[in-house]
Amino acid sequence: MEFCPHGTKVECTKVNSAEPCKKLHFKKIIQKHTDESLGDCSFLNTCFHMDTCKYVHYEVDGPTVQFVKEAGSNKVESVEVKALGRTQQDMTILYPPQWVQCDLRYLDMTVLGKFAVIMADPPWDIHMELPYGTMSDDEMRQLGIPTLQDDGLIFLWVTGRAMELGRECLKLWGYERVDEIIWVKTNQLQRIIRTGRTGHWLNHGKEHCLVGMKGSPDNLNRGLDCDVIVAEVRATSHKPDEIYGIIERLSPGTRKIELFGRPHNVQPNWITLGNQVDGVRLVDPELIQAFRKRYPDGNCMTPPKS
């Protein structure tokens, strides 16, 4: 559903009192410590101190609250463990979501095969205090990404000082940077972020996704989408889901892999790798065989024994 540009039902009624508005509205969360004269909290629903913050916060108004929460839920529904189908162009088998809990610094990526698309949201060391662990520049350079692709595209999320390092890594891994996607961040009220939590000199209201090409990938649908995503921020480092649609339209029905993924990232026809996903779930018989041969105990979280 679409959000009403007037925000709350009260403001909407002032402008349009003739007919009831069918769009989504917000309502103020007023607590004992709230001081409405201070105005809206800059961080809104991403505020870390809502139990003490004196500024105004909001929640979705009316009976649609449950629907909105369910639609944005991280819950992954169970699916039958079988192929979803085949593409007509190259008979690539489409599988339900697959994932591997691993430390990407140590994982032997050669067991995974080749992919048409790679997406990565690395924990770059951007010299700021972050709520998660980071990887050093050299660890990023040494990742086994070159083994995952002969011909294809990579989508690499970067921010801060990592924008230059990301370009360096693309070149080192054998890619030519061919494009760049900008994510313009909006807050809970669908307004552009003005107070970000990153940035040394200016508050960052956007993030960049570098697009690299390796070899000569086939069957790409060029010119369908633009290079700007306008979407709401959610949990820390949670990238907009719109990126999956852009990638699928660009390279439909191909084998895809996401690096540094989390439970909310799992997608049909994608393999998600990361240290926060739950165990190992593989469906592709050939991949299962190769993975079991290399990792009989299923443990990819520790360095290989010398």
PDB file of C-alpha atoms in Angstrom:
ATOM      1  CA  MET A   1       0.000   0.000   0.000  1.00  0.00           C
ATOM      2  CA  GLU A   2       1.028   3.604  -0.576  1.00  0.00           C
ATOM      3  CA  PHE A   3       1.738   6.032   2.274  1.00  0.00           C
ATOM      4  CA  CYS A   4      -0.294   9.237   2.458  1.00  0.00           C
ATOM      5  CA  PRO A   5       1.897  12.303   1.781  1.00  0.00           C
ATOM      6  CA  HIS A   6       0.221  14.130   4.692  1.00  0.00           C
ATOM      7  CA  GLY A   7       1.623  11.680   7.249  1.00  0.00           C
ATOM      8  CA  THR A   8      -0.978  11.396  10.003  1.00  0.00           C
ATOM      9  CA  LYS A   9      -4.747  11.012   9.693  1.00  0.00           C
ATOM     10  CA  VAL A  10      -5.153  14.307  11.550  1.00  0.00           C
ATOM     11  CA  GLU A  11      -3.138  16.241   8.966  1.00  0.00           C
ATOM     12  CA  CYS A  12      -4.774  14.349   6.115  1.00  0.00           C
ATOM     13  CA  THR A  13      -8.265  15.253   7.363  1.00  0.00           C
ATOM     14  CA  LYS A  14      -7.333  18.941   7.517  1.00  0.00           C
ATOM     15  CA  VAL A  15      -6.491  18.873   3.813  1.00  0.00           C
ATOM     16  CA  ASN A  16      -9.082  16.415   2.550  1.00  0.00           C
ATOM     17  CA  SER A  17     -12.120  16.064   4.793  1.00  0.00           C
ATOM     18  CA  ALA A  18     -14.615  15.193   2.051  1.00  0.00           C
ATOM     19  CA  GLU A  19     -13.660  11.547   1.502  1.00  0.00           C
ATOM     20  CA  PRO A  20     -11.812   9.040   3.722  1.00  0.00           C
ATOM     21  CA  CYS A  21      -8.236   8.495   2.597  1.00  0.00           C
ATOM     22  CA  LYS A  22      -7.445   4.870   1.728  1.00  0.00           C
ATOM     23  CA  LYS A  23      -3.674   5.267   1.989  1.00  0.00           C
ATOM     24  CA  LEU A  24      -1.494   4.307   4.958  1.00  0.00           C
ATOM     25  CA  HIS A  25      -1.028   6.859   7.745  1.00  0.00           C
ATOM     26  CA  PHE A  26       1.186   7.221  10.802  1.00  0.00           C
ATOM     27  CA  LYS A  27       0.282   8.151  14.348  1.00  0.00           C
ATOM     28  CA  LYS A  28       2.469   9.704  17.012  1.00  0.00           C
ATOM     29  CA  ILE A  29       3.883   7.592  19.836  1.00  0.00           C
ATOM     30  CA  ILE A  30       3.452   9.825  22.876  1.00  0.00           C
ATOM     31  CA  GLN A  31       5.081   8.554  26.073  1.00  0.00           C
ATOM     32  CA  LYS A  32       5.446  10.145  29.504  1.00  0.00           C
ATOM     33  CA  HIS A  33       8.864  11.518  28.637  1.00  0.00           C
ATOM     34  CA  THR A  34       7.872  12.786  25.147  1.00  0.00           C
ATOM     35  CA  ASP A  35       8.086  16.545  24.588  1.00  0.00           C
ATOM     36  CA  GLU A  36       6.101  17.312  21.415  1.00  0.00           C
ATOM     37  CA  SER A  37       7.517  20.840  21.259  1.00  0.00           C
ATOM     38  CA  LEU A  38      10.889  19.311  20.324  1.00  0.00           C
ATOM     39  CA  GLY A  39       9.462  17.880  17.111  1.00  0.00           C
ATOM     40  CA  ASP A  40      10.280  14.594  15.397  1.00  0.00           C
ATOM     41  CA  CYS A  41      13.235  12.417  16.343  1.00  0.00           C
ATOM     42  CA  SER A  42      15.841  12.468  13.573  1.00  0.00           C
ATOM     43  CA  PHE A  43      16.233   8.696  13.758  1.00  0.00           C
ATOM     44  CA  LEU A  44      12.483   7.867  14.109  1.00  0.00           C
ATOM     45  CA  ASN A  45      11.995   4.063  14.202  1.00  0.00           C
ATOM     46  CA  THR A  46      15.772   3.443  14.060  1.00  0.00           C
ATOM     47  CA  CYS A  47      16.341   5.380  17.304  1.00  0.00           C
ATOM     48  CA  PHE A  48      18.408   3.358  19.789  1.00  0.00           C
ATOM     49  CA  HIS A  49      16.907   5.150  22.816  1.00  0.00           C
ATOM     50  CA  MET A  50      13.143   5.219  22.283  1.00  0.00           C
ATOM     51  CA  ASP A  51      12.574   4.350  25.949  1.00  0.00           C
ATOM     52  CA  THR A  52      14.142   7.688  26.984  1.00  0.00           C
ATOM     53  CA  CYS A  53      14.164   9.844  23.821  1.00  0.00           C
ATOM     54  CA  LYS A  54      12.080  13.008  24.318  1.00  0.00           C
ATOM     55  CA  TYR A  55      11.429  13.570  20.622  1.00  0.00           C
ATOM     56  CA  VAL A  56       8.315  12.362  18.773  1.00  0.00           C
ATOM     57  CA  HIS A  57       8.275   8.889  17.215  1.00  0.00           C
ATOM     58  CA  TYR A  58       5.662   7.249  14.994  1.00  0.00           C
ATOM     59  CA  GLU A  59       3.974   3.945  14.225  1.00  0.00           C
ATOM     60  CA  VAL A  60       1.647   2.880  11.414  1.00  0.00           C
ATOM     61  CA  ASP A  61      -1.935   3.871  12.232  1.00  0.00           C
ATOM     62  CA  GLY A  62      -4.997   1.659  12.178  1.00  0.00           C
ATOM     63  CA  PRO A  63      -5.741  -2.003  11.441  1.00  0.00           C
ATOM     64  CA  THR A  64      -3.076  -2.180   8.745  1.00  0.00           C
ATOM     65  CA  VAL A  65      -0.261  -2.331  11.327  1.00  0.00           C
ATOM     66  CA  GLN A  66      -0.176  -6.133  11.453  1.00  0.00           C
ATOM     67  CA  PHE A  67      -0.180  -6.397   7.668  1.00  0.00           C
ATOM     68  CA  VAL A  68       2.769  -4.023   7.353  1.00  0.00           C
ATOM     69  CA  LYS A  69       4.802  -5.854   9.960  1.00  0.00           C
ATOM     70  CA  GLU A  70       4.140  -9.221   8.331  1.00  0.00           C
ATOM     71  CA  ALA A  71       5.048  -7.891   4.910  1.00  0.00           C
ATOM     72  CA  GLY A  72       8.414  -6.676   6.222  1.00  0.00           C
ATOM     73  CA  SER A  73       9.032  -9.741   8.365  1.00  0.00           C
ATOM     74  CA  ASN A  74      12.272 -11.740   8.291  1.00  0.00           C
ATOM     75  CA  LYS A  75      10.366 -15.010   8.539  1.00  0.00           C
ATOM     76  CA  VAL A  76      11.396 -17.562   5.906  1.00  0.00           C
ATOM     77  CA  GLU A  77       8.552 -19.912   5.055  1.00  0.00           C
ATOM     78  CA  SER A  78       9.296 -23.588   4.458  1.00  0.00           C
ATOM     79  CA  VAL A  79       9.458 -24.781   0.874  1.00  0.00           C
ATOM     80  CA  GLU A  80       9.593 -28.196  -0.717  1.00  0.00           C
ATOM     81  CA  VAL A  81      13.159 -29.300  -1.303  1.00  0.00           C
ATOM     82  CA  LYS A  82      12.988 -29.721  -5.065  1.00  0.00           C
ATOM     83  CA  ALA A  83      13.794 -27.732  -8.168  1.00  0.00           C
ATOM     84  CA  LEU A  84      11.471 -24.826  -8.890  1.00  0.00           C
ATOM     85  CA  GLY A  85      11.849 -25.219 -12.644  1.00  0.00           C
ATOM     86  CA  ARG A  86      14.212 -24.613 -15.534  1.00  0.00           C
ATOM     87  CA  THR A  87      14.981 -21.594 -17.652  1.00  0.00           C
ATOM     88  CA  GLN A  88      14.256 -21.853 -21.359  1.00  0.00           C
ATOM     89  CA  GLN A  89      17.501 -20.281 -22.553  1.00  0.00           C
ATOM     90  CA  ASP A  90      20.206 -22.500 -21.072  1.00  0.00           C
ATOM     91  CA  MET A  91      18.197 -25.027 -19.034  1.00  0.00           C
ATOM     92  CA  THR A  92      19.587 -23.687 -15.754  1.00  0.00           C
ATOM     93  CA  ILE A  93      17.768 -25.437 -12.912  1.00  0.00           C
ATOM     94  CA  LEU A  94      16.047 -23.059 -10.506  1.00  0.00           C
ATOM     95  CA  TYR A  95      16.200 -24.031  -6.821  1.00  0.00           C
ATOM     96  CA  PRO A  96      14.611 -22.794  -3.585  1.00  0.00           C
ATOM     97  CA  PRO A  97      16.794 -20.640  -1.297  1.00  0.00           C
ATOM     98  CA  GLN A  98      20.093 -22.250  -0.307  1.00  0.00           C
ATOM     99  CA  TRP A  99      22.595 -21.037   2.254  1.00  0.00           C
ATOM    100  CA  VAL A 100      25.851 -21.916   4.005  1.00  0.00           C
ATOM    101  CA  GLN A 101      26.975 -20.622   7.386  1.00  0.00           C
ATOM    102  CA  CYS A 102      30.654 -19.921   6.919  1.00  0.00           C
ATOM    103  CA  ASP A 103      33.565 -17.592   7.481  1.00  0.00           C
ATOM    104  CA  LEU A 104      34.258 -16.290   3.998  1.00  0.00           C
ATOM    105  CA  ARG A 105      37.921 -15.767   4.825  1.00  0.00           C
ATOM    106  CA  TYR A 106      38.357 -19.539   5.058  1.00  0.00           C
ATOM    107  CA  LEU A 107      35.694 -21.012   2.747  1.00  0.00           C
ATOM    108  CA  ASP A 108      36.953 -22.922  -0.288  1.00  0.00           C
ATOM    109  CA  MET A 109      34.742 -21.243  -2.875  1.00  0.00           C
ATOM    110  CA  THR A 110      35.767 -23.622  -5.652  1.00  0.00           C
ATOM    111  CA  VAL A 111      33.228 -26.172  -4.363  1.00  0.00           C
ATOM    112  CA  LEU A 112      30.342 -23.834  -5.204  1.00  0.00           C
ATOM    113  CA  GLY A 113      30.696 -23.754  -8.993  1.00  0.00           C
ATOM    114  CA  LYS A 114      30.196 -20.780 -11.297  1.00  0.00           C
ATOM    115  CA  PHE A 115      27.604 -18.000 -11.084  1.00  0.00           C
ATOM    116  CA  ALA A 116      26.143 -15.430 -13.449  1.00  0.00           C
ATOM    117  CA  VAL A 117      25.685 -12.850 -10.674  1.00  0.00           C
ATOM    118  CA  ILE A 118      27.502 -12.160  -7.409  1.00  0.00           C
ATOM    119  CA  MET A 119      26.318  -9.666  -4.806  1.00  0.00           C
ATOM    120  CA  ALA A 120      28.392  -8.762  -1.761  1.00  0.00           C
ATOM    121  CA  ASP A 121      27.836  -6.462   1.204  1.00  0.00           C
ATOM    122  CA  PRO A 122      31.207  -6.767   2.962  1.00  0.00           C
ATOM    123  CA  PRO A 123      31.893  -5.626   6.538  1.00  0.00           C
ATOM    124  CA  TRP A 124      34.403  -3.034   5.373  1.00  0.00           C
ATOM    125  CA  ASP A 125      36.684  -1.451   7.943  1.00  0.00           C
ATOM    126  CA  ILE A 126      35.543   2.164   7.534  1.00  0.00           C
ATOM    127  CA  HIS A 127      37.397   3.382  10.654  1.00  0.00           C
ATOM    128  CA  MET A 128      34.202   3.940  12.628  1.00  0.00           C
ATOM    129  CA  GLU A 129      32.640   2.193  15.608  1.00  0.00           C
ATOM    130  CA  LEU A 130      30.173  -0.343  14.188  1.00  0.00           C
ATOM    131  CA  PRO A 131      27.805  -2.896  15.807  1.00  0.00           C
ATOM    132  CA  TYR A 132      29.447  -5.790  13.928  1.00  0.00           C
ATOM    133  CA  GLY A 133      32.898  -7.168  13.189  1.00  0.00           C
ATOM    134  CA  THR A 134      34.836  -5.925  10.179  1.00  0.00           C
ATOM    135  CA  MET A 135      37.447  -7.332   7.811  1.00  0.00           C
ATOM    136  CA  SER A 136      40.799  -5.780   7.052  1.00  0.00           C
ATOM    137  CA  ASP A 137      41.621  -4.400   3.614  1.00  0.00           C
ATOM    138  CA  ASP A 138      44.006  -7.284   2.908  1.00  0.00           C
ATOM    139  CA  GLU A 139      41.406  -9.861   3.941  1.00  0.00           C
ATOM    140  CA  MET A 140      39.012  -8.318   1.437  1.00  0.00           C
ATOM    141  CA  ARG A 141      41.607  -8.370  -1.341  1.00  0.00           C
ATOM    142  CA  GLN A 142      42.379 -12.045  -0.694  1.00  0.00           C
ATOM    143  CA  LEU A 143      38.795 -13.349  -0.881  1.00  0.00           C
ATOM    144  CA  GLY A 144      38.307 -16.183  -3.379  1.00  0.00           C
ATOM    145  CA  ILE A 145      35.787 -14.244  -5.454  1.00  0.00           C
ATOM    146  CA  PRO A 146      37.655 -14.754  -8.775  1.00  0.00           C
ATOM    147  CA  THR A 147      36.884 -18.499  -8.631  1.00  0.00           C
ATOM    148  CA  LEU A 148      33.110 -17.904  -8.577  1.00  0.00           C
ATOM    149  CA  GLN A 149      32.769 -16.416 -12.036  1.00  0.00           C
ATOM    150  CA  ASP A 150      34.155 -16.612 -15.557  1.00  0.00           C
ATOM    151  CA  ASP A 151      31.564 -14.386 -17.237  1.00  0.00           C
ATOM    152  CA  GLY A 152      29.094 -12.331 -15.254  1.00  0.00           C
ATOM    153  CA  LEU A 153      28.283  -9.369 -13.058  1.00  0.00           C
ATOM    154  CA  ILE A 154      29.187  -8.441  -9.505  1.00  0.00           C
ATOM    155  CA  PHE A 155      27.236  -5.992  -7.330  1.00  0.00           C
ATOM    156  CA  LEU A 156      29.489  -4.684  -4.562  1.00  0.00           C
ATOM    157  CA  TRP A 157      28.076  -2.475  -1.779  1.00  0.00           C
ATOM    158  CA  VAL A 158      30.518   0.180  -0.582  1.00  0.00           C
ATOM    159  CA  THR A 159      30.423   3.147   1.764  1.00  0.00           C
ATOM    160  CA  GLY A 160      32.808   5.765   3.128  1.00  0.00           C
ATOM    161  CA  ARG A 161      36.471   5.045   2.485  1.00  0.00           C
ATOM    162  CA  ALA A 162      35.511   1.643   1.060  1.00  0.00           C
ATOM    163  CA  MET A 163      34.356   3.287  -2.168  1.00  0.00           C
ATOM    164  CA  GLU A 164      37.968   3.541  -3.359  1.00  0.00           C
ATOM    165  CA  LEU A 165      38.955   0.174  -1.880  1.00  0.00           C
ATOM    166  CA  GLY A 166      35.951  -1.438  -3.565  1.00  0.00           C
ATOM    167  CA  ARG A 167      37.099  -0.172  -6.957  1.00  0.00           C
ATOM    168  CA  GLU A 168      40.573  -1.500  -6.233  1.00  0.00           C
ATOM    169  CA  CYS A 169      39.166  -4.914  -5.288  1.00  0.00           C
ATOM    170  CA  LEU A 170      37.057  -5.116  -8.451  1.00  0.00           C
ATOM    171  CA  LYS A 171      40.144  -4.546 -10.587  1.00  0.00           C
ATOM    172  CA  LEU A 172      42.176  -7.018  -8.520  1.00  0.00           C
ATOM    173  CA  TRP A 173      39.463  -9.690  -8.871  1.00  0.00           C
ATOM    174  CA  GLY A 174      39.341  -9.267 -12.641  1.00  0.00           C
ATOM    175  CA  TYR A 175      36.353  -6.946 -13.125  1.00  0.00           C
ATOM    176  CA  GLU A 176      35.736  -3.770 -15.047  1.00  0.00           C
ATOM    177  CA  ARG A 177      33.482  -1.307 -13.233  1.00  0.00           C
ATOM    178  CA  VAL A 178      30.653  -0.654 -15.671  1.00  0.00           C
ATOM    179  CA  ASP A 179      28.019   1.065 -13.552  1.00  0.00           C
ATOM    180  CA  GLU A 180      26.974   2.201 -10.092  1.00  0.00           C
ATOM    181  CA  ILE A 181      23.668   2.075  -8.233  1.00  0.00           C
ATOM    182  CA  ILE A 182      22.788   4.710  -5.633  1.00  0.00           C
ATOM    183  CA  TRP A 183      20.476   3.903  -2.729  1.00  0.00           C
ATOM    184  CA  VAL A 184      18.862   7.122  -1.474  1.00  0.00           C
ATOM    185  CA  LYS A 185      17.737   6.411   2.080  1.00  0.00           C
ATOM    186  CA  THR A 186      14.342   7.455   3.402  1.00  0.00           C
ATOM    187  CA  ASN A 187      13.097   7.299   6.971  1.00  0.00           C
ATOM    188  CA  GLN A 188       9.937   5.831   8.465  1.00  0.00           C
ATOM    189  CA  LEU A 189       7.902   8.830   7.278  1.00  0.00           C
ATOM    190  CA  GLN A 190       9.216   8.384   3.722  1.00  0.00           C
ATOM    191  CA  ARG A 191      11.411  11.489   3.958  1.00  0.00           C
ATOM    192  CA  ILE A 192      15.034  11.678   2.872  1.00  0.00           C
ATOM    193  CA  ILE A 193      17.452  10.887   5.706  1.00  0.00           C
ATOM    194  CA  ARG A 194      19.098  14.021   7.080  1.00  0.00           C
ATOM    195  CA  THR A 195      20.802  12.595  10.174  1.00  0.00           C
ATOM    196  CA  GLY A 196      22.765   9.480   9.362  1.00  0.00           C
ATOM    197  CA  ARG A 197      24.970   7.445  11.672  1.00  0.00           C
ATOM    198  CA  THR A 198      27.868   7.295   9.230  1.00  0.00           C
ATOM    199  CA  GLY A 199      30.107   9.929   7.722  1.00  0.00           C
ATOM    200  CA  HIS A 200      33.117  11.767   9.134  1.00  0.00           C
ATOM    201  CA  TRP A 201      32.320  15.203   7.691  1.00  0.00           C
ATOM    202  CA  LEU A 202      28.769  15.016   6.342  1.00  0.00           C
ATOM    203  CA  ASN A 203      25.869  12.791   7.356  1.00  0.00           C
ATOM    204  CA  HIS A 204      25.484  10.040   4.782  1.00  0.00           C
ATOM    205  CA  GLY A 205      21.998   9.780   3.285  1.00  0.00           C
ATOM    206  CA  LYS A 206      22.908   7.311   0.556  1.00  0.00           C
ATOM    207  CA  GLU A 207      24.954   4.213  -0.227  1.00  0.00           C
ATOM    208  CA  HIS A 208      26.663   3.032  -3.378  1.00  0.00           C
ATOM    209  CA  CYS A 209      26.636  -0.352  -5.104  1.00  0.00           C
ATOM    210  CA  LEU A 210      29.416  -0.769  -7.653  1.00  0.00           C
ATOM    211  CA  VAL A 211      28.567  -2.906 -10.679  1.00  0.00           C
ATOM    212  CA  GLY A 212      31.450  -4.835 -12.224  1.00  0.00           C
ATOM    213  CA  MET A 213      31.602  -7.031 -15.323  1.00  0.00           C
ATOM    214  CA  LYS A 214      33.884  -9.962 -16.005  1.00  0.00           C
ATOM    215  CA  GLY A 215      34.270 -11.613 -19.395  1.00  0.00           C
ATOM    216  CA  SER A 216      31.339 -11.478 -21.822  1.00  0.00           C
ATOM    217  CA  PRO A 217      28.112 -12.454 -20.016  1.00  0.00           C
ATOM    218  CA  ASP A 218      25.195 -13.486 -22.240  1.00  0.00           C
ATOM    219  CA  ASN A 219      21.476 -12.703 -22.189  1.00  0.00           C
ATOM    220  CA  LEU A 220      21.574  -9.479 -20.170  1.00  0.00           C
ATOM    221  CA  ASN A 221      18.509  -7.251 -20.358  1.00  0.00           C
ATOM    222  CA  ARG A 222      20.004  -3.780 -20.572  1.00  0.00           C
ATOM    223  CA  GLY A 223      18.133  -0.549 -19.971  1.00  0.00           C
ATOM    224  CA  LEU A 224      15.174  -1.878 -17.947  1.00  0.00           C
ATOM    225  CA  ASP A 225      15.927  -0.150 -14.622  1.00  0.00           C
ATOM    226  CA  CYS A 226      17.510   3.116 -13.543  1.00  0.00           C
ATOM    227  CA  ASP A 227      20.550   3.416 -11.286  1.00  0.00           C
ATOM    228  CA  VAL A 228      18.737   4.953  -8.285  1.00  0.00           C
ATOM    229  CA  ILE A 229      16.833   3.145  -5.526  1.00  0.00           C
ATOM    230  CA  VAL A 230      14.769   5.238  -3.110  1.00  0.00           C
ATOM    231  CA  ALA A 231      13.901   3.041  -0.136  1.00  0.00           C
ATOM    232  CA  GLU A 232      13.437   3.075   3.629  1.00  0.00           C
ATOM    233  CA  VAL A 233      16.254   2.151   6.003  1.00  0.00           C
ATOM    234  CA  ARG A 234      15.677  -0.799   8.297  1.00  0.00           C
ATOM    235  CA  ALA A 235      18.038  -2.780  10.512  1.00  0.00           C
ATOM    236  CA  THR A 236      21.744  -1.933  10.491  1.00  0.00           C
ATOM    237  CA  SER A 237      23.326  -2.820   7.131  1.00  0.00           C
ATOM    238  CA  HIS A 238      19.995  -4.125   5.748  1.00  0.00           C
ATOM    239  CA  LYS A 239      20.106  -3.242   2.063  1.00  0.00           C
ATOM    240  CA  PRO A 240      16.922  -2.506   0.069  1.00  0.00           C
ATOM    241  CA  ASP A 241      15.075  -5.542  -1.295  1.00  0.00           C
ATOM    242  CA  GLU A 242      14.577  -3.658  -4.564  1.00  0.00           C
ATOM    243  CA  ILE A 243      18.108  -4.655  -5.551  1.00  0.00           C
ATOM    244  CA  TYR A 244      16.980  -8.262  -6.072  1.00  0.00           C
ATOM    245  CA  GLY A 245      14.346  -7.192  -8.592  1.00  0.00           C
ATOM    246  CA  ILE A 246      16.878  -5.100 -10.495  1.00  0.00           C
ATOM    247  CA  ILE A 247      19.306  -8.023 -10.654  1.00  0.00           C
ATOM    248  CA  GLU A 248      16.670 -10.572 -11.679  1.00  0.00           C
ATOM    249  CA  ARG A 249      15.360  -8.371 -14.477  1.00  0.00           C
ATOM    250  CA  LEU A 250      18.902  -7.777 -15.690  1.00  0.00           C
ATOM    251  CA  SER A 251      19.901 -11.462 -15.581  1.00  0.00           C
ATOM    252  CA  PRO A 252      16.710 -13.551 -15.331  1.00  0.00           C
ATOM    253  CA  GLY A 253      16.756 -17.219 -14.383  1.00  0.00           C
ATOM    254  CA  THR A 254      20.515 -17.446 -13.827  1.00  0.00           C
ATOM    255  CA  ARG A 255      22.555 -18.862 -10.965  1.00  0.00           C
ATOM    256  CA  LYS A 256      23.253 -16.212  -8.309  1.00  0.00           C
ATOM    257  CA  ILE A 257      25.198 -15.992  -5.044  1.00  0.00           C
ATOM    258  CA  GLU A 258      25.262 -13.458  -2.193  1.00  0.00           C
ATOM    259  CA  LEU A 259      28.288 -13.019   0.050  1.00  0.00           C
ATOM    260  CA  PHE A 260      28.066 -11.771   3.652  1.00  0.00           C
ATOM    261  CA  GLY A 261      24.306 -12.419   3.662  1.00  0.00           C
ATOM    262  CA  ARG A 262      22.024 -12.746   6.669  1.00  0.00           C
ATOM    263  CA  PRO A 263      18.753 -14.657   7.224  1.00  0.00           C
ATOM    264  CA  HIS A 264      16.651 -11.894   5.653  1.00  0.00           C
ATOM    265  CA  ASN A 265      18.704 -12.118   2.452  1.00  0.00           C
ATOM    266  CA  VAL A 266      17.837 -15.680   1.402  1.00  0.00           C
ATOM    267  CA  GLN A 267      16.104 -15.766  -1.988  1.00  0.00           C
ATOM    268  CA  PRO A 268      14.922 -18.422  -4.472  1.00  0.00           C
ATOM    269  CA  ASN A 269      17.653 -19.334  -6.956  1.00  0.00           C
ATOM    270  CA  TRP A 270      20.283 -17.657  -4.747  1.00  0.00           C
ATOM    271  CA  ILE A 271      22.936 -19.236  -2.542  1.00  0.00           C
ATOM    272  CA  THR A 272      23.575 -17.065   0.520  1.00  0.00           C
ATOM    273  CA  LEU A 273      26.924 -17.238   2.335  1.00  0.00           C
ATOM    274  CA  GLY A 274      27.610 -15.636   5.702  1.00  0.00           C
ATOM    275  CA  ASN A 275      28.407 -16.245   9.347  1.00  0.00           C
ATOM    276  CA  GLN A 276      24.905 -15.243  10.513  1.00  0.00           C
ATOM    277  CA  VAL A 277      22.737 -17.624   8.467  1.00  0.00           C
ATOM    278  CA  ASP A 278      21.455 -20.753  10.215  1.00  0.00           C
ATOM    279  CA  GLY A 279      23.615 -23.780   9.433  1.00  0.00           C
ATOM    280  CA  VAL A 280      23.768 -25.297   5.969  1.00  0.00           C
ATOM    281  CA  ARG A 281      20.817 -25.784   3.624  1.00  0.00           C
ATOM    282  CA  LEU A 282      21.655 -27.069   0.169  1.00  0.00           C
ATOM    283  CA  VAL A 283      19.237 -28.476  -2.420  1.00  0.00           C
ATOM    284  CA  ASP A 284      21.291 -28.781  -5.620  1.00  0.00           C
ATOM    285  CA  PRO A 285      22.447 -32.464  -5.720  1.00  0.00           C
ATOM    286  CA  GLU A 286      25.764 -31.665  -7.432  1.00  0.00           C
ATOM    287  CA  LEU A 287      26.515 -28.925  -4.928  1.00  0.00           C
ATOM    288  CA  ILE A 288      25.616 -31.190  -2.004  1.00  0.00           C
ATOM    289  CA  GLN A 289      28.030 -33.837  -3.264  1.00  0.00           C
ATOM    290  CA  ALA A 290      30.886 -31.377  -3.766  1.00  0.00           C
ATOM    291  CA  PHE A 291      30.280 -29.669  -0.426  1.00  0.00           C
ATOM    292  CA  ARG A 292      30.155 -32.929   1.559  1.00  0.00           C
ATOM    293  CA  LYS A 293      33.350 -34.116  -0.063  1.00  0.00           C
ATOM    294  CA  ARG A 294      35.171 -30.916   0.913  1.00  0.00           C
ATOM    295  CA  TYR A 295      33.471 -30.398   4.288  1.00  0.00           C
ATOM    296  CA  PRO A 296      32.354 -33.790   5.677  1.00  0.00           C
ATOM    297  CA  ASP A 297      31.422 -32.252   9.046  1.00  0.00           C
ATOM    298  CA  GLY A 298      29.743 -29.208   7.465  1.00  0.00           C
ATOM    299  CA  ASN A 299      32.004 -26.799   9.379  1.00  0.00           C
ATOM    300  CA  CYS A 300      33.167 -23.801   7.325  1.00  0.00           C
ATOM    301  CA  MET A 301      33.688 -21.428  10.238  1.00  0.00           C
ATOM    302  CA  THR A 302      37.318 -22.196  11.087  1.00  0.00           C
ATOM    303  CA  PRO A 303      40.624 -22.014   9.193  1.00  0.00           C
ATOM    304  CA  PRO A 304      41.573 -25.199   7.310  1.00  0.00           C
ATOM    305  CA  LYS A 305      43.914 -27.513   9.165  1.00  0.00           C
ATOM    306  CA  SER A 306      47.463 -27.293   7.905  1.00  0.00           C
TER     307      SER A 306
END
